[in-house]
mmCIF file of C-alpha atoms in Angstrom:
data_model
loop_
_atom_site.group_PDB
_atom_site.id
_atom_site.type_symbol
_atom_site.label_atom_id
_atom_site.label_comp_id
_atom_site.label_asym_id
_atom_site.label_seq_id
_atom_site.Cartn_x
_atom_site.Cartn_y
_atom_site.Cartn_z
ATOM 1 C CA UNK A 212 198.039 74.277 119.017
ATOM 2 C CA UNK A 213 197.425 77.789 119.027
ATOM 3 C CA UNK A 214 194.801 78.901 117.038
ATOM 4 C CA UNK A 215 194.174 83.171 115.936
ATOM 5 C CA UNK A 216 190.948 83.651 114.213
ATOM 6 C CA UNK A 217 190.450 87.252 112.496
ATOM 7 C CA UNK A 218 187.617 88.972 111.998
ATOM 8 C CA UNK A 219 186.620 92.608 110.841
ATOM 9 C CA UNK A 220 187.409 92.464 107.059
ATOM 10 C CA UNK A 221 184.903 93.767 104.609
ATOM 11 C CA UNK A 222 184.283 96.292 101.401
ATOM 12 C CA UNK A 223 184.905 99.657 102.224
ATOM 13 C CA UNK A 224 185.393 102.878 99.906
ATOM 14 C CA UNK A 225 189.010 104.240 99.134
ATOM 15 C CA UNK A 226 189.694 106.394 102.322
ATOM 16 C CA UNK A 227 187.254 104.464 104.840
ATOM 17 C CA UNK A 228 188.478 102.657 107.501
ATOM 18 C CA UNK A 229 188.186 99.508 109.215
ATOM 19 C CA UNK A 230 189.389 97.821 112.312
ATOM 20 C CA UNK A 231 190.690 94.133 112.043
ATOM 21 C CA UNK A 232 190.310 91.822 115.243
ATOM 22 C CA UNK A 233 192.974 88.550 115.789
ATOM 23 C CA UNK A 234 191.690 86.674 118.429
ATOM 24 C CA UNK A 235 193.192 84.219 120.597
ATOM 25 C CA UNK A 236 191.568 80.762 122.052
ATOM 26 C CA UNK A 237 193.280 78.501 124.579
ATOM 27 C CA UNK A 238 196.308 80.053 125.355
ATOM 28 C CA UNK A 239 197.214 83.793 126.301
ATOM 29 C CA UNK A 240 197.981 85.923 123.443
ATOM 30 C CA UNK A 241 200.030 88.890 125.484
ATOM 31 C CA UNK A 242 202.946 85.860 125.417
ATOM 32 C CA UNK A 243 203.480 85.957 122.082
ATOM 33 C CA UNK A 244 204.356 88.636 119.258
ATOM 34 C CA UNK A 245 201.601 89.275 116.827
ATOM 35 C CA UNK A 246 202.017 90.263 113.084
ATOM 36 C CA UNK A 247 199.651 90.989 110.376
ATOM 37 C CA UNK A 248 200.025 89.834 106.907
ATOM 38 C CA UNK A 249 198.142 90.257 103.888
ATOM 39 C CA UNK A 250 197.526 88.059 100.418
ATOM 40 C CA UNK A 251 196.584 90.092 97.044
ATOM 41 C CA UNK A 252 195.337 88.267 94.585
ATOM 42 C CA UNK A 253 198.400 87.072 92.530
ATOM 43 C CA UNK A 254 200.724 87.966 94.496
ATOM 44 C CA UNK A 255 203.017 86.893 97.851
ATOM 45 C CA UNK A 256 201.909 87.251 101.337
ATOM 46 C CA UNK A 257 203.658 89.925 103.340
ATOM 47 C CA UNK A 258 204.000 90.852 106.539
ATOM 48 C CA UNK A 259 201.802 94.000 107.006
ATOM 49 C CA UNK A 260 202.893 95.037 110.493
ATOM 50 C CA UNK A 261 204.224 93.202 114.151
ATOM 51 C CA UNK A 262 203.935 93.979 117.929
ATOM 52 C CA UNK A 263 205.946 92.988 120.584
ATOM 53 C CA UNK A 264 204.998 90.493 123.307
ATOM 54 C CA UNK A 265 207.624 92.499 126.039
ATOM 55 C CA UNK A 266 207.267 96.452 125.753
ATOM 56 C CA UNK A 267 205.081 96.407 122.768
ATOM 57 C CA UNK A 268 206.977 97.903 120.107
ATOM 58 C CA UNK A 269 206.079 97.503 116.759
ATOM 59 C CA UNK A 270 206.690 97.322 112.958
ATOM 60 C CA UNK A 271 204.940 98.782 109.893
ATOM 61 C CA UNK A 272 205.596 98.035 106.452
ATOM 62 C CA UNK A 273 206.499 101.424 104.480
ATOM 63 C CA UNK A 274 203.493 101.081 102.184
ATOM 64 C CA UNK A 275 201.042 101.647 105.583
ATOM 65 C CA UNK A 276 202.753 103.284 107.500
ATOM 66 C CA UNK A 277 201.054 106.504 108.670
ATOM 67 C CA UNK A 278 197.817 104.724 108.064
ATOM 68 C CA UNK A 279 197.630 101.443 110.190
ATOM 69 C CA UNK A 280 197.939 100.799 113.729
ATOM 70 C CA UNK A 281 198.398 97.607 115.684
ATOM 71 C CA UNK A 282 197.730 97.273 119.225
ATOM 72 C CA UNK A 283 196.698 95.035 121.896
ATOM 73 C CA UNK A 284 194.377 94.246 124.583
ATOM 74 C CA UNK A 285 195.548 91.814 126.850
ATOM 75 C CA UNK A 286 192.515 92.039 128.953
ATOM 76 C CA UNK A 287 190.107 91.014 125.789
ATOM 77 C CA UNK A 288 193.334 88.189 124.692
ATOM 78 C CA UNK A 289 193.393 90.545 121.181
ATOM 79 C CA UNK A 290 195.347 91.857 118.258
ATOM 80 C CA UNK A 291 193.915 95.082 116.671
ATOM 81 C CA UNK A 292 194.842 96.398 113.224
ATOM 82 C CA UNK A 293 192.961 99.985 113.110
ATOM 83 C CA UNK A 294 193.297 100.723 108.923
ATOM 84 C CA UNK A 295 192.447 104.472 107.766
ATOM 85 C CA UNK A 296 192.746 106.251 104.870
ATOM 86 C CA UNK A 297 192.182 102.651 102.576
ATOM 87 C CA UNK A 298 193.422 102.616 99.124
ATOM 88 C CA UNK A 299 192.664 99.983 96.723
ATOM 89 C CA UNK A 300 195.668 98.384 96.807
ATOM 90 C CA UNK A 301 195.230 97.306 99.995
ATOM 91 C CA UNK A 302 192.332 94.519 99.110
ATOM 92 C CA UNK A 303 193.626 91.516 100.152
ATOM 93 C CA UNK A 304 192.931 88.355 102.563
ATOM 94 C CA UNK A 305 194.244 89.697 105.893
ATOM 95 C CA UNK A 306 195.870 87.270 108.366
ATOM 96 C CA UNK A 307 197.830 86.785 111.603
ATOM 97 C CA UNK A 308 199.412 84.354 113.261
ATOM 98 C CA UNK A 309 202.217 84.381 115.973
ATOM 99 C CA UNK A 310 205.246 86.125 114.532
ATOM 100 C CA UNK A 311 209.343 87.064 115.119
ATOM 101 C CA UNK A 312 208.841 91.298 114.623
ATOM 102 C CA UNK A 313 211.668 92.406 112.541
ATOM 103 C CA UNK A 314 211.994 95.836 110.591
ATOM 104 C CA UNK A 315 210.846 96.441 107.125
ATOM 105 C CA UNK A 316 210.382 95.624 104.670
ATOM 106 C CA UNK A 317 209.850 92.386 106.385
ATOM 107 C CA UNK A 318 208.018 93.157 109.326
ATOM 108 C CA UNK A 319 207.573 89.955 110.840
ATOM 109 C CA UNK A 320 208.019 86.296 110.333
ATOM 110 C CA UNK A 321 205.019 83.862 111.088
ATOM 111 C CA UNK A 322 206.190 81.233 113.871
ATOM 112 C CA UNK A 323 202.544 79.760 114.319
ATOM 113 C CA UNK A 324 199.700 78.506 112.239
ATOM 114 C CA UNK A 325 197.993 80.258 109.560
ATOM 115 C CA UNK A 326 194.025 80.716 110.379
ATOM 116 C CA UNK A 327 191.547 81.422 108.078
ATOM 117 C CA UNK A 328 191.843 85.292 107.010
ATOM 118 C CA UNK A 329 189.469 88.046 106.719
ATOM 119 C CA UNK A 330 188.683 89.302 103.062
ATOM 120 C CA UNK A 331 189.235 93.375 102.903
ATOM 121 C CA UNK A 332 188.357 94.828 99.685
ATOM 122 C CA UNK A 333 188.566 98.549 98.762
ATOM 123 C CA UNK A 334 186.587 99.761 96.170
ATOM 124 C CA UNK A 335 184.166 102.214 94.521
#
C-alpha cells in the first residue's frame, strides 16, 4: 500500500508563502507521478498541480500558475509544493497522492490512496 503523508499547511496572511511536504514511506516515490490537490470547504477536490516520474515535467492549474511550484527530491523520497503570493481563495485541505499528470484544467488524476491532508488557510 503506498502511503503519502503531507505536511507544511498552516495560516498564513494573503501574499505569504508556504512550502507543502508529501512524503513517501515504504516504497520509492521518484517511481511514481505526484499531484497535488486541494478541498475548499463546499466545494470539489481538484487537482492543484502534477510532476512527472520520467523527465519531470509538470502541470499547474491556471488559477496558480505563476505562483506554485512542485518539485522533487528523490534523495529525501519527497514532493514539494513551494506556494507564494497566497490569496484567500486558496484555503483549503491540501493533499497528494500518486497521480496520471494531464494538462489543465485537470492536472492530474489520483491513482493511489488519499492520506490525511494538510489544512492551509489564508487570512487576515
Amino acid at each position: 500500500q503506498v502511503q503519502l503523508v503531507e505536511s507544511g499547511g498552516g495560516l498564513v496572511q494573503p501574499g505569504g508563502s508556504l512550502r507543502l511536504s508529501c512524503a513517501a514511506s515504504r516504497f520509492t516515490l521518484d517511481y511514481y507521478a505526484i499531484g497535488w490537490f486541494r478541498q475548499a470547504p463546499g466545494k470539489e477536490r481538484e487537482g492543484v498541480s502534477c510532476i512527472s516520474s520520467s523527465d519531470g515535467s509538470t502541470s499547474y492549474a491556471d488559477s496558480v500558475k505563476g505562483r506554485f511550484t512542485i518539485s522533487r527530491d528523490n534523495a529525501k523520497n519527497t514532493v514539494y509544493l513551494q506556494m507564494n503570493s497566497l490569496k484567500t481563495e486558496d484555503t483549503a485541505v491540501y493533499y497528494c497522492a500518486t497521480a496520471r499528470c494531464r494538462s489543465p484544467p485537470q492536472v492530474a488524476r489520483v491513482v493511489g490512496s488519499w492520506g490525511q491532508g494538510t489544512q492551509v488557510t489564508v487570512s487576515s
